[in-house]
Each structure stands twice: as C-alpha cells, then as structure tokens.
Coordinates of C-alpha atoms in Angstrom, one line a residue:
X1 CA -16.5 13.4 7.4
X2 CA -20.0 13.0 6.0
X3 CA -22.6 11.6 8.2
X4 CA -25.4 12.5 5.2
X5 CA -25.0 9.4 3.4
X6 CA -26.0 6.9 5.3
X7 CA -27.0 3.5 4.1
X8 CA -25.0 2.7 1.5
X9 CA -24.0 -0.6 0.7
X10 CA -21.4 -2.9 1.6
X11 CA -17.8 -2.4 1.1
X12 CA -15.4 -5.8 1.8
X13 CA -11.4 -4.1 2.3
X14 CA -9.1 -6.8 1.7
X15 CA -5.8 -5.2 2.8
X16 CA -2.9 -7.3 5.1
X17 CA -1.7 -3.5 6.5
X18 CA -3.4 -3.0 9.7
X19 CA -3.2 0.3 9.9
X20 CA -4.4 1.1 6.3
X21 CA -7.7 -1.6 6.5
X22 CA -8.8 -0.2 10.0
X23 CA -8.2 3.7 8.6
X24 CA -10.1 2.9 5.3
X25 CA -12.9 0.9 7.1
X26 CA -13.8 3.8 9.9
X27 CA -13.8 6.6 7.2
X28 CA -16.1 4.2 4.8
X29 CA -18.3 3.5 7.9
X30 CA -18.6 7.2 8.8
X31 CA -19.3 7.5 5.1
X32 CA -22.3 5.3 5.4
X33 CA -20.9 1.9 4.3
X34 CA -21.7 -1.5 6.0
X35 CA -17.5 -2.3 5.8
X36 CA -16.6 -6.1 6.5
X37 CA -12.7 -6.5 6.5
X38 CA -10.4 -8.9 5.4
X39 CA -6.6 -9.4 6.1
X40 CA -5.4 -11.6 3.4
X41 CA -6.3 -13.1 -0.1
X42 CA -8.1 -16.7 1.3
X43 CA -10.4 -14.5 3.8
X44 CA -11.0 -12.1 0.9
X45 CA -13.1 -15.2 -1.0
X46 CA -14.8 -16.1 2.4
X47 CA -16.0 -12.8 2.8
X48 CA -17.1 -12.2 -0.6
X49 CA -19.1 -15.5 -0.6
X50 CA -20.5 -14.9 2.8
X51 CA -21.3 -11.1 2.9
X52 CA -21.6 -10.9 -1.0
X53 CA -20.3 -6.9 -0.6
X54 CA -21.7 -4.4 -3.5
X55 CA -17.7 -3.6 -3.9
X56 CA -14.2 -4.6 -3.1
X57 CA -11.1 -2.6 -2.2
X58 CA -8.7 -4.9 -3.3
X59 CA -5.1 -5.2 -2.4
X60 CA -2.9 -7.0 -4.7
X61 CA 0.2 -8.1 -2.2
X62 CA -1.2 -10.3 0.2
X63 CA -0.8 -13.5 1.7
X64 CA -2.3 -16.4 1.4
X65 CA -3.5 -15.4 -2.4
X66 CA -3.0 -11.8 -3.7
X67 CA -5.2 -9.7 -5.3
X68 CA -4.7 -11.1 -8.5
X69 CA -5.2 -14.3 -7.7
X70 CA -8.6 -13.3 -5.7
X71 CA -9.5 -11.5 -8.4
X72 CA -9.3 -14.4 -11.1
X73 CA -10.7 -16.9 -8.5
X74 CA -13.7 -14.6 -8.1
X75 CA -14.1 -14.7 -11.9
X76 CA -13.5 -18.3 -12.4
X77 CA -16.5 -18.8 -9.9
X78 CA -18.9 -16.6 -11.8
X79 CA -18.6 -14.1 -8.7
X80 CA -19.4 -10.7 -10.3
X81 CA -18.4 -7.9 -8.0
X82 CA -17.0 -4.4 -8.4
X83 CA -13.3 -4.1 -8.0
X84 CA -11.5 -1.3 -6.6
X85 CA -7.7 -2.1 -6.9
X86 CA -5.8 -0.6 -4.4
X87 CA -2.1 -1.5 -4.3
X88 CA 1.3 0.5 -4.4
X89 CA 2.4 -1.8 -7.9
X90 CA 4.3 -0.2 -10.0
X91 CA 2.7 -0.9 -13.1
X92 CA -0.9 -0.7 -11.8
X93 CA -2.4 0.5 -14.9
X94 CA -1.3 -2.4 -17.1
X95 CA -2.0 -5.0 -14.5
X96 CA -5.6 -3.9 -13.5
X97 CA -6.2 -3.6 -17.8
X98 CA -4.6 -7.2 -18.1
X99 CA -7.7 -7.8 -16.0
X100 CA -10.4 -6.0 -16.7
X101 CA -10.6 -4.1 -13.6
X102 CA -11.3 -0.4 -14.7
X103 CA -11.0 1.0 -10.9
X104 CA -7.8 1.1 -9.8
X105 CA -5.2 3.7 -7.1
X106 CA -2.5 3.7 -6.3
X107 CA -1.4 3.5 -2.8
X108 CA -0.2 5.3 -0.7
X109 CA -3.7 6.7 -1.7
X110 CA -5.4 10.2 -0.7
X111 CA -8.4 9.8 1.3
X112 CA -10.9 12.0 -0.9
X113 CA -9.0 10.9 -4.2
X114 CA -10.2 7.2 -2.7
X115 CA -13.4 7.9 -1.6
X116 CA -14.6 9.4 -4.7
X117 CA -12.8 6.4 -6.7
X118 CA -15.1 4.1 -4.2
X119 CA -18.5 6.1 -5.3
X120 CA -17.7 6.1 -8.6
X121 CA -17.1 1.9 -8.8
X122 CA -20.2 2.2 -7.0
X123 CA -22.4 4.5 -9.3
X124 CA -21.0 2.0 -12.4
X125 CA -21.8 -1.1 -10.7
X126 CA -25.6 -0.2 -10.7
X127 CA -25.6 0.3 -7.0
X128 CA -26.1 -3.9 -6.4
X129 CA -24.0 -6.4 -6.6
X130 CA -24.3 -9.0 -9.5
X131 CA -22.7 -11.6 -7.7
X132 CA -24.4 -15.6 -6.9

C-alpha cells in the first residue's frame, strides 16, 4: 500500500457487506483518504449531507434505499457528488448509463482495478466536491 499520498479527500463507502466496506475503507485510508462509511441507502444521504465527501462508492443493493434510489435522491436535492458505482448487477453498464453515472465496477472488484477507478472519478471531479 501506498503511504505517499496522503491527504486526499474524502471518500463516503455506502456498502451493507461488512466485510467488503471495512476492506475498502482501510485500503482507501492507507491510500490517503479521509473514509466515512455507511451501511445502507438512508445513512448513505446522512453522510453525504453531513460530511459532504468529494466521492461516493456506491452500492446499488441495499437496504433501506439502494443505490439507485440514493443516487436519484441525491440528484433531486441538487447534491452534486462524484459516483463510483460499485455493485455485482448484472447489467451494470446500462443501469449506471440510465443514470448518468460514468464510474462504475463491478463487484466482486480487484483492489488496484478499484483504486485506480476511485482516482480517476476523482481527477474528473476537479478534486472538490460540487455539492450544497
């Protein structure tokens, strides 16, 4: 892990597997990210509204509300963030285009395939959040 990049910005994962939300968030903090973490769709908004994040891993199946639904509530609120979809659907590609979300992986995900998804989302987004 890289140690070299410290204080990048701050990375929400909104994921309902345990294992995979606790893996993700201590390789992004070794990476450098301030990582807040969410379990389900409904703490997803919280966090976004509270911690306004400069990105979003974004599961789609979830309780409470699913990635979809977080995403579109997001929108709907004028919430401008940078969306990584993360999700094992099986037609990712057409439901992160239905969207407008032009991150997207498919889970279960390689590490470095994910991390450089994660910097790239990042580079596009301007490196700020345009959010509030």
């Amino acid at each position: 892990m890289n140690n070299q990049n410290l204080g990048k910005g701050k990375v929400l994962i909104a994921d309902d597997d345990d294992d995979s939300r606790i893996m993700l968030s201590f390789v992004l903090a070794e990476e450098g990210w301030e990582v807040y973490e969410a379990c389900n769709g409904k703490e997803a908004v919280e966090k976004v509204i509270e911690h306004k994040p400069d990105l979003l891993i974004l599961d789609n199946r979830m309780p409470e509300l699913t990635g979809v639904e977080v995403y579109q509530y997001l929108q709907t609120k004028g919430i401008k963030i940078t969306v990584v979809f993360a999700t094992a659907h099986d037609y990712l590609e057409e439901l992160a285009s239905t969207l407008g979300v032009i991150h997207f992986i498919n889970k279960p995900y390689e590490i470095p395939k994910l991390l450089k998804m994660v910097e790239s989302a990042y580079a596009s987004s301007g490196n700020s959040a345009s959010i509030f």
